[in-house]
PDB file of C-alpha atoms in Angstrom:
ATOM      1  CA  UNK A   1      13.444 -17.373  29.496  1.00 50.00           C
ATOM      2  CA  UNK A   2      13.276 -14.855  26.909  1.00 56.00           C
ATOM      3  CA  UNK A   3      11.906 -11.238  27.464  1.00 56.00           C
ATOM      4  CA  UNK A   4      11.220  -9.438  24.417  1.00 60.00           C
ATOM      5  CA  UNK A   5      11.654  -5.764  24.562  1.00 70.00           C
ATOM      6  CA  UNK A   6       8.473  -3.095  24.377  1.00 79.00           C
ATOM      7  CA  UNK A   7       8.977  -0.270  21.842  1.00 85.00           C
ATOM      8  CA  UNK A   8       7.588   3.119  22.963  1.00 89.00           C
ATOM      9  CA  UNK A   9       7.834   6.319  21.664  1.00 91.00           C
ATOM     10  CA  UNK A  10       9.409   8.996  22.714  1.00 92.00           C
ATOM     11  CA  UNK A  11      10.075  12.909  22.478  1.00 93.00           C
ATOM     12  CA  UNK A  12      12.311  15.386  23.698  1.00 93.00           C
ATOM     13  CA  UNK A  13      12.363  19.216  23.742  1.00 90.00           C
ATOM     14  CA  UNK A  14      16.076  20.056  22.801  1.00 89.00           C
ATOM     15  CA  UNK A  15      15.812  24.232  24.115  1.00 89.00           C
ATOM     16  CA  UNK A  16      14.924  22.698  27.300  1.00 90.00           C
ATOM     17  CA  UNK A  17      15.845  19.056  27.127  1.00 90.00           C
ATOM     18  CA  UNK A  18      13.281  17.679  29.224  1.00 92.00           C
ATOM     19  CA  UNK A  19      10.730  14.923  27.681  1.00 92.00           C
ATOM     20  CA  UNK A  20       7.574  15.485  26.724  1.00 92.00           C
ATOM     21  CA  UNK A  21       5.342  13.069  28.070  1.00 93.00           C
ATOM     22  CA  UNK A  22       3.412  11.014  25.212  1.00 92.00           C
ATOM     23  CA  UNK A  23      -0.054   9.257  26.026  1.00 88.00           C
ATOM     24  CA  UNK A  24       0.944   5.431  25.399  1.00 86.00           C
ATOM     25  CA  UNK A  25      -2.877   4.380  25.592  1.00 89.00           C
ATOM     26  CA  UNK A  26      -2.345   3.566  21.950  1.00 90.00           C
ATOM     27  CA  UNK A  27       0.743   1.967  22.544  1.00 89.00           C
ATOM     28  CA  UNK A  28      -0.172  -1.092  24.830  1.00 88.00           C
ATOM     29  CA  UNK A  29       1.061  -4.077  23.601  1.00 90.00           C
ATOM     30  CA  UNK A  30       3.723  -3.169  20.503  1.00 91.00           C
ATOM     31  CA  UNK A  31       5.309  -5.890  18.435  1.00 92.00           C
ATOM     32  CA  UNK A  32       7.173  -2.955  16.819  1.00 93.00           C
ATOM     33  CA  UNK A  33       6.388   0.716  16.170  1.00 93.00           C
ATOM     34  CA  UNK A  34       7.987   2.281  12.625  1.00 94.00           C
ATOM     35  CA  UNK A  35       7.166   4.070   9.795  1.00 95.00           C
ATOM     36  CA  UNK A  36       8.296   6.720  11.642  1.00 96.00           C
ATOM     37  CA  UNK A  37       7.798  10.549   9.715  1.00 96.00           C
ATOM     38  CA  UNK A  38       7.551  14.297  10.944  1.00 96.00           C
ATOM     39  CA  UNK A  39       4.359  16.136   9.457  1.00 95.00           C
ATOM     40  CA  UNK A  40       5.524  19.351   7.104  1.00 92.00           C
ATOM     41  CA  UNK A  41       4.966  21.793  10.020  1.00 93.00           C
ATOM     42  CA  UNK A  42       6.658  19.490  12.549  1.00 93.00           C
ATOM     43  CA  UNK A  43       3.655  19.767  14.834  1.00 95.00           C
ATOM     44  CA  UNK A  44       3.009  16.376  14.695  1.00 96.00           C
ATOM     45  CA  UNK A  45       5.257  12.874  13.980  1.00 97.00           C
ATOM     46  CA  UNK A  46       3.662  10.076  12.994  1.00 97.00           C
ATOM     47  CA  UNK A  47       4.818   5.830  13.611  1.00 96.00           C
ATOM     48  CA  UNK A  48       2.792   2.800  12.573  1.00 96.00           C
ATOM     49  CA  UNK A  49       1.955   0.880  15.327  1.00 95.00           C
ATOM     50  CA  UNK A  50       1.385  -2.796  15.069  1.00 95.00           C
ATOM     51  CA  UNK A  51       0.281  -5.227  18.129  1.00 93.00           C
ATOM     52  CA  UNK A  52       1.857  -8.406  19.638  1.00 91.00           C
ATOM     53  CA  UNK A  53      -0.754 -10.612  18.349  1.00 92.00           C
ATOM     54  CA  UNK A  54      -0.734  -8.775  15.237  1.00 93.00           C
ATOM     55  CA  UNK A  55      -4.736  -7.996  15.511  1.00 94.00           C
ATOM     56  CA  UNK A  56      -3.893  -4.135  15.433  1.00 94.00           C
ATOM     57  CA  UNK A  57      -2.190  -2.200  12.686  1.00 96.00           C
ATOM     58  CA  UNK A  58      -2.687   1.434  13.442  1.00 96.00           C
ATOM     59  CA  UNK A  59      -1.081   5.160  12.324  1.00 97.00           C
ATOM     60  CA  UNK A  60      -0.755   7.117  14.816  1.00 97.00           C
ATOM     61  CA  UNK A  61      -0.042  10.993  14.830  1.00 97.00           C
ATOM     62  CA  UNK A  62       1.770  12.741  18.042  1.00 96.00           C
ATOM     63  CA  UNK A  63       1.780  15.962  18.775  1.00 96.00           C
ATOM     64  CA  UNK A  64       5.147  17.824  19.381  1.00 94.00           C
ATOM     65  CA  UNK A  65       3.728  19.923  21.793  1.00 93.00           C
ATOM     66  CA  UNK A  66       1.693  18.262  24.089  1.00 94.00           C
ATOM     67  CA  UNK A  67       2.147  14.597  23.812  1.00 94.00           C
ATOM     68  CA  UNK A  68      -1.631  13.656  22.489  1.00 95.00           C
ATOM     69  CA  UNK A  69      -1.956  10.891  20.029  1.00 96.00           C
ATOM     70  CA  UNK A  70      -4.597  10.398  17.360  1.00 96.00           C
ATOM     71  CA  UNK A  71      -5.049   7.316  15.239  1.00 96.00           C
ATOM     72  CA  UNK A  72      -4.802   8.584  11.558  1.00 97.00           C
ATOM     73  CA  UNK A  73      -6.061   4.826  10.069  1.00 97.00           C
ATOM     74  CA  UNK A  74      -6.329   1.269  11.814  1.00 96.00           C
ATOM     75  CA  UNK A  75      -7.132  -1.783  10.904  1.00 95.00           C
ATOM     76  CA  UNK A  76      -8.074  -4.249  13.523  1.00 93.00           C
ATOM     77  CA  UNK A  77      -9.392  -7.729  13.095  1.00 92.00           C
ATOM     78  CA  UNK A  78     -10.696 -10.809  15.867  1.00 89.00           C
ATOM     79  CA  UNK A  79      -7.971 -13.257  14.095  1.00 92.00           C
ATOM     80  CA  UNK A  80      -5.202 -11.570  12.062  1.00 92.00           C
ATOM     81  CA  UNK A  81      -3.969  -8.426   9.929  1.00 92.00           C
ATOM     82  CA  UNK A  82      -1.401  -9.693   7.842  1.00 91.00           C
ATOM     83  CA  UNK A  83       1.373  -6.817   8.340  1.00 89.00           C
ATOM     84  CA  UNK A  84       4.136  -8.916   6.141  1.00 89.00           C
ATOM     85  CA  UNK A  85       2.241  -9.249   3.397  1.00 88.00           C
ATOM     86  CA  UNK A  86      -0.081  -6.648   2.749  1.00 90.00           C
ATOM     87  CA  UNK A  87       0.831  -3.689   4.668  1.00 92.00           C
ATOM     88  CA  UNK A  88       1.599  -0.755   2.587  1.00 96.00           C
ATOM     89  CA  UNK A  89       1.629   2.881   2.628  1.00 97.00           C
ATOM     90  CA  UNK A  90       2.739   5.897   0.757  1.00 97.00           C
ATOM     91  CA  UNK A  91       2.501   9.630   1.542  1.00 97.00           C
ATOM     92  CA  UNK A  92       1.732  11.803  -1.424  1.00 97.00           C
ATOM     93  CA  UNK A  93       3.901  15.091  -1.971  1.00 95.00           C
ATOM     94  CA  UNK A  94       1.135  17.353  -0.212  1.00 93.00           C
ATOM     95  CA  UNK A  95       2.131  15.888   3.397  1.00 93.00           C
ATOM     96  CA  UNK A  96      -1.441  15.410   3.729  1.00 94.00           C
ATOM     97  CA  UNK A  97      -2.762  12.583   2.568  1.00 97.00           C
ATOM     98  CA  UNK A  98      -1.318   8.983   2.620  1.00 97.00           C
ATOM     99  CA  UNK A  99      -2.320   5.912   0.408  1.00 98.00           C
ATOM    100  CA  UNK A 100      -3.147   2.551   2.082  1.00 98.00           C
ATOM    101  CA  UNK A 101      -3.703  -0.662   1.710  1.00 97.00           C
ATOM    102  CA  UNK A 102      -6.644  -2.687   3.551  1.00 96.00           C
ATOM    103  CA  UNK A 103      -8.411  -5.746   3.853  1.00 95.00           C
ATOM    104  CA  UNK A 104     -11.698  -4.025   5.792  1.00 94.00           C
ATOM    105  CA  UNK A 105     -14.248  -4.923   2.422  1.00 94.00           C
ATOM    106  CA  UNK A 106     -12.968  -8.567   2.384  1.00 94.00           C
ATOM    107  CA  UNK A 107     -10.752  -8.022  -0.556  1.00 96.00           C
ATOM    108  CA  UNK A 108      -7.189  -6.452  -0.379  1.00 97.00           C
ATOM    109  CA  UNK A 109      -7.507  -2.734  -1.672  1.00 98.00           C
ATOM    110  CA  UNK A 110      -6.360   0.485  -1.778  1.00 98.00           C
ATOM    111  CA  UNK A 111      -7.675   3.712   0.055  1.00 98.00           C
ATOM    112  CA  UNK A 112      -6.947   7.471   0.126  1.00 98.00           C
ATOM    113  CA  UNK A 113      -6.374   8.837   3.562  1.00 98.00           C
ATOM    114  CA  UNK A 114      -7.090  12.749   4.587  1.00 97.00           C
ATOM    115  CA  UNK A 115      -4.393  12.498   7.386  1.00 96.00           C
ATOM    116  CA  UNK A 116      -5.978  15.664   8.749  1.00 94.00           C
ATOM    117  CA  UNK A 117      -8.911  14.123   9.314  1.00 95.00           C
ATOM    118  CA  UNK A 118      -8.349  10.241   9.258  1.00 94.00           C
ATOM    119  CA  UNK A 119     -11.419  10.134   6.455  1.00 96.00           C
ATOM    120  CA  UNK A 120     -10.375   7.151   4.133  1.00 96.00           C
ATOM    121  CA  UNK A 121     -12.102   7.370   0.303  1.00 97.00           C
ATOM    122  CA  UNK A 122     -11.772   3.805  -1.558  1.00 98.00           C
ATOM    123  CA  UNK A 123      -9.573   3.799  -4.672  1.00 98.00           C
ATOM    124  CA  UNK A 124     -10.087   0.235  -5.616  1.00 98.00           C
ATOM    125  CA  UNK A 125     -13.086  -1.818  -5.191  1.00 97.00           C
ATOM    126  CA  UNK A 126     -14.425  -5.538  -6.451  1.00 97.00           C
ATOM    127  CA  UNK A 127     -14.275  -8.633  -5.477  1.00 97.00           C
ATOM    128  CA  UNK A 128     -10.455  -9.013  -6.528  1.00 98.00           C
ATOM    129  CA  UNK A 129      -7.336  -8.217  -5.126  1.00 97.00           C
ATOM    130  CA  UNK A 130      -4.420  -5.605  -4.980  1.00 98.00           C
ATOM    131  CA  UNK A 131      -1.697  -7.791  -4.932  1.00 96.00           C
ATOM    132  CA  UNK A 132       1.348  -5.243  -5.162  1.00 96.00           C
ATOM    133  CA  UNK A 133       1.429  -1.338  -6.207  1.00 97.00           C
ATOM    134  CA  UNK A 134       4.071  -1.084  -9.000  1.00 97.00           C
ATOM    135  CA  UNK A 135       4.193   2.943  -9.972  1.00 96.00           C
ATOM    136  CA  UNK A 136       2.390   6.180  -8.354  1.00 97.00           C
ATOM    137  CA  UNK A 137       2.678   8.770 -10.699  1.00 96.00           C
ATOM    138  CA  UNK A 138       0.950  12.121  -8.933  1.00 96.00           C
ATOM    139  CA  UNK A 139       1.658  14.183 -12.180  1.00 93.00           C
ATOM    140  CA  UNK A 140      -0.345  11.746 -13.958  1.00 93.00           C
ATOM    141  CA  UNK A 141      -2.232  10.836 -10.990  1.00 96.00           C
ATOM    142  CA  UNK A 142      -2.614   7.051 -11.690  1.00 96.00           C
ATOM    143  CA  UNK A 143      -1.324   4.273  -9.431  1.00 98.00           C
ATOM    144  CA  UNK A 144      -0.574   0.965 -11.459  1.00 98.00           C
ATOM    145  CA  UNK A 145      -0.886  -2.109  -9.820  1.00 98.00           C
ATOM    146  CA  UNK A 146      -0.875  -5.597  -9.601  1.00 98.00           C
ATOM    147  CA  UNK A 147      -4.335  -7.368  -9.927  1.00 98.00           C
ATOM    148  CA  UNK A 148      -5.209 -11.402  -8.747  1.00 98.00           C
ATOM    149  CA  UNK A 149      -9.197 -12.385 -10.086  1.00 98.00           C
ATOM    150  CA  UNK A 150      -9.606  -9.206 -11.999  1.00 98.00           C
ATOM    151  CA  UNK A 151      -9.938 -10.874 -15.703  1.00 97.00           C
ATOM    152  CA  UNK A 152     -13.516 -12.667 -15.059  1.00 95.00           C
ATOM    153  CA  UNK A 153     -13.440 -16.038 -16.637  1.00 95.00           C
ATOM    154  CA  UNK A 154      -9.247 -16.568 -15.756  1.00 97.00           C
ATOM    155  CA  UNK A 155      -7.977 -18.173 -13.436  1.00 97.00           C
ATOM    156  CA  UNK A 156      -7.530 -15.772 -10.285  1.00 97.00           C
ATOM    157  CA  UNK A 157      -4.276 -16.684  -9.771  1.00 97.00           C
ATOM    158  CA  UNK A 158      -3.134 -15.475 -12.642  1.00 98.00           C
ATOM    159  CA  UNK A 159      -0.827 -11.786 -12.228  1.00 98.00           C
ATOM    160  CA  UNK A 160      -2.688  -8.707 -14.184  1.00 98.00           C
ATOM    161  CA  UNK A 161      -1.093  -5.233 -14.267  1.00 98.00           C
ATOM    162  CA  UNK A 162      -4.242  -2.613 -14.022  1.00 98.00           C
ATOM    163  CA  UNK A 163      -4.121   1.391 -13.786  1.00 98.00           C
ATOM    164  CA  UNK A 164      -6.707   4.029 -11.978  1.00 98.00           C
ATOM    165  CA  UNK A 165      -6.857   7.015 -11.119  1.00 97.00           C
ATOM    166  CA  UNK A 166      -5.710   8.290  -7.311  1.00 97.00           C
ATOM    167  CA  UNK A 167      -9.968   9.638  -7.320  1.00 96.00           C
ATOM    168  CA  UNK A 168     -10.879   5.616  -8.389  1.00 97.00           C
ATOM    169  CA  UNK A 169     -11.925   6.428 -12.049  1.00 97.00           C
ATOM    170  CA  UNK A 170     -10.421   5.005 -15.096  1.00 97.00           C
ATOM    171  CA  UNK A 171      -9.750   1.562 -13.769  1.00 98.00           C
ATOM    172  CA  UNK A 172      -7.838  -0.276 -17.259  1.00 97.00           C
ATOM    173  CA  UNK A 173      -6.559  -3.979 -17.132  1.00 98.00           C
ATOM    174  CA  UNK A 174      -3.524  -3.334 -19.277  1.00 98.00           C
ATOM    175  CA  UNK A 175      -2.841  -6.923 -19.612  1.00 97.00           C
ATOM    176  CA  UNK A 176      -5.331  -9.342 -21.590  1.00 92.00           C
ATOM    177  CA  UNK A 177      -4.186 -12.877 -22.430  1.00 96.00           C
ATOM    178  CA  UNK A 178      -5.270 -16.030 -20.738  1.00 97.00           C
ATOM    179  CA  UNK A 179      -2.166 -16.729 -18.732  1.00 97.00           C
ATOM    180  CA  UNK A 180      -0.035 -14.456 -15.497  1.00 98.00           C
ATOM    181  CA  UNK A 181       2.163 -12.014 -16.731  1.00 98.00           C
ATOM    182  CA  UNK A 182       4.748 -10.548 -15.730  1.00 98.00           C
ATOM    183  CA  UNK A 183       6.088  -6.747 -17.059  1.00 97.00           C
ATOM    184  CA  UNK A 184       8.882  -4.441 -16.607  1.00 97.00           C
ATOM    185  CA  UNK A 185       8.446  -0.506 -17.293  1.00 96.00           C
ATOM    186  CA  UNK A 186      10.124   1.745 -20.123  1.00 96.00           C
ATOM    187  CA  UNK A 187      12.364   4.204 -18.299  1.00 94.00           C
ATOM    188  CA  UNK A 188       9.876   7.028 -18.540  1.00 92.00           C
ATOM    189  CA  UNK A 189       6.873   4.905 -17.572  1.00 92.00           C
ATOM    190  CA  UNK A 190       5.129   5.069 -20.909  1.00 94.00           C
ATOM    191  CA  UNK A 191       5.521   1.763 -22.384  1.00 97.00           C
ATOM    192  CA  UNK A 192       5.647  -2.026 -20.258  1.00 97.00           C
ATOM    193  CA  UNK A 193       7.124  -5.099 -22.172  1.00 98.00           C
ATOM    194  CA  UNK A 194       4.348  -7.585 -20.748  1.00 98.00           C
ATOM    195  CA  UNK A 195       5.548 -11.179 -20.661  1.00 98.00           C
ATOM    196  CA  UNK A 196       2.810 -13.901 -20.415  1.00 98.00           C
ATOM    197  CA  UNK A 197       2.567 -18.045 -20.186  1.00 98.00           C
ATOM    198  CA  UNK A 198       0.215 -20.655 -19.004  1.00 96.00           C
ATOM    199  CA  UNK A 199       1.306 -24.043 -18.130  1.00 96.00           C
ATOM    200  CA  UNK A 200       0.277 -25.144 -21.816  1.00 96.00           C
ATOM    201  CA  UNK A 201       0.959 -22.105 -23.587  1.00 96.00           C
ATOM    202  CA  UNK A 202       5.024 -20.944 -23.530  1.00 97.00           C
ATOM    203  CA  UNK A 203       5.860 -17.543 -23.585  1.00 97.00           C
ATOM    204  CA  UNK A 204       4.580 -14.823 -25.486  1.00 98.00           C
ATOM    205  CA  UNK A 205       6.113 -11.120 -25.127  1.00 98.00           C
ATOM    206  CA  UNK A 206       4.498  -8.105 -26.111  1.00 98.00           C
ATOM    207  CA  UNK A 207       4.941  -4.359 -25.781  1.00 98.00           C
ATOM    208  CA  UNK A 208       2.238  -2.648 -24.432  1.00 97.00           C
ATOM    209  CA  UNK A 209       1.308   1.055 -23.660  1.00 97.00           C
ATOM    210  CA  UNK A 210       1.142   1.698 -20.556  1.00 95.00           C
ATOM    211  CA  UNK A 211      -1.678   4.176 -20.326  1.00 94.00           C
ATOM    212  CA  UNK A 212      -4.567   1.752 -22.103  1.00 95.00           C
ATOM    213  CA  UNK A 213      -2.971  -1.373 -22.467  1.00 96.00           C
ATOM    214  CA  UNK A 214      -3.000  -1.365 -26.371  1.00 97.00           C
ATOM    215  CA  UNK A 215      -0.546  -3.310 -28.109  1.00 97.00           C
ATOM    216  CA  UNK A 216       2.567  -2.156 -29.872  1.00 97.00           C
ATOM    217  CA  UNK A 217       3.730  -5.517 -31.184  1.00 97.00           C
ATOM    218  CA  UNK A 218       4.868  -8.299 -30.704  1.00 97.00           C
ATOM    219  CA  UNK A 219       7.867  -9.049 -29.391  1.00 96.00           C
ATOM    220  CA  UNK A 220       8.778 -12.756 -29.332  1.00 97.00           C
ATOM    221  CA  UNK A 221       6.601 -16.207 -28.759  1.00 96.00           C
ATOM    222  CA  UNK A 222       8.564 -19.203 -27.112  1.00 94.00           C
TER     223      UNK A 222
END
């Protein structure tokens, strides 16, 4: 028989070197617990928690001191929250606020998180899907992503690269053919060589900016 182990997590006081004891309510039933980070002040640590059964996804915050947990953000659904595919997360330089990725409106999309709080304010919205983030920029403040069913009238497999703001204005579908594309980023993030095909229409590269989409030229056609 095979016993799988049970993560938990744990703290220690190193002046005194005794543990301090941590409320594993919100720990139960881990399939793994990661993500670990300390918050700017050290008061609190933070791990991602996600449940055998995989039903649960939650952040959790701990606090140094006393052992108390908080759950920053969860998602929890009655049949599945797929962790391998769609889980992401990225703190912003503040400390304070995370970005996430969620399935809660029935599409996957992205959400701003006041970690202080656990208030979560919608980036992306439509019925479409954030497929994969491919650049934050928080000097520009725009997050460019991959898009699936965002070009009405396409077929919604086909790959789009979009930008929008990290306040959910100024969505822009940078890429416009008929076909998926796939791109690749000028090293200071202004330009994207977008390459795009359809199963009856070969190749076709362009460079594009990457703040509006507009095209530069044309690069090659297969």
């Amino acid at each position: 028989m095979l016993f799988r182990s049970r993560p938990k997590p744990r703290l220690f006081d190193l002046a005194t070197k005794q543990a301090i004891p941590i409320d594993d309510a919100k720990f139960a039933e881990p399939w793994s617990i990661d993500r670990v980070r300390w918050s700017e002040d050290s008061r609190e640590v933070y791990c991602l928690y996600n449940a055998r059964g995989h039903q649960v996804l939650r952040l959790c915050a701990i606090d140094a001191a006393t052992g108390a947990v908080r759950t920053v953000v969860e998602e929890a659904s009655g049949k599945f929250v797929d962790y391998s595919q769609k889980t992401w997360m990225q703190w912003l330089a503040d400390g304070k606020t995370l970005l996430w990725a969620s399935e809660r409106d029935g599409w996957n999309h992205l959400y701003r998180v006041d970690v202080r709080t656990g208030a979560a304010t919608q980036i992306t919205q439509g019925s479409w899907l954030v497929r994969k983030v491919e650049r934050v920029d928080e000097a520009r403040q725009c997050i460019w992503f991959t898009a699936y069913g965002i070009r009405p009238g396409q077929d919604p497999y086909y790959a789009h690269l979009a930008r929008i703001g990290l306040d959910g204005t100024g969505l822009t579908v940078l890429t416009a053919a008929d076909g998926t594309h796939e791109w690749s980023f000028s090293p200071d993030g202004s330009l994207i060589v977008d390459r795009w095909s359809r199963v009856d229409q070969p190749q076709v590269t362009e460079l594009r900016r990457a703040a509006d989409g507009s095209l530069v030229a044309e690069i090659g056609r297969a």
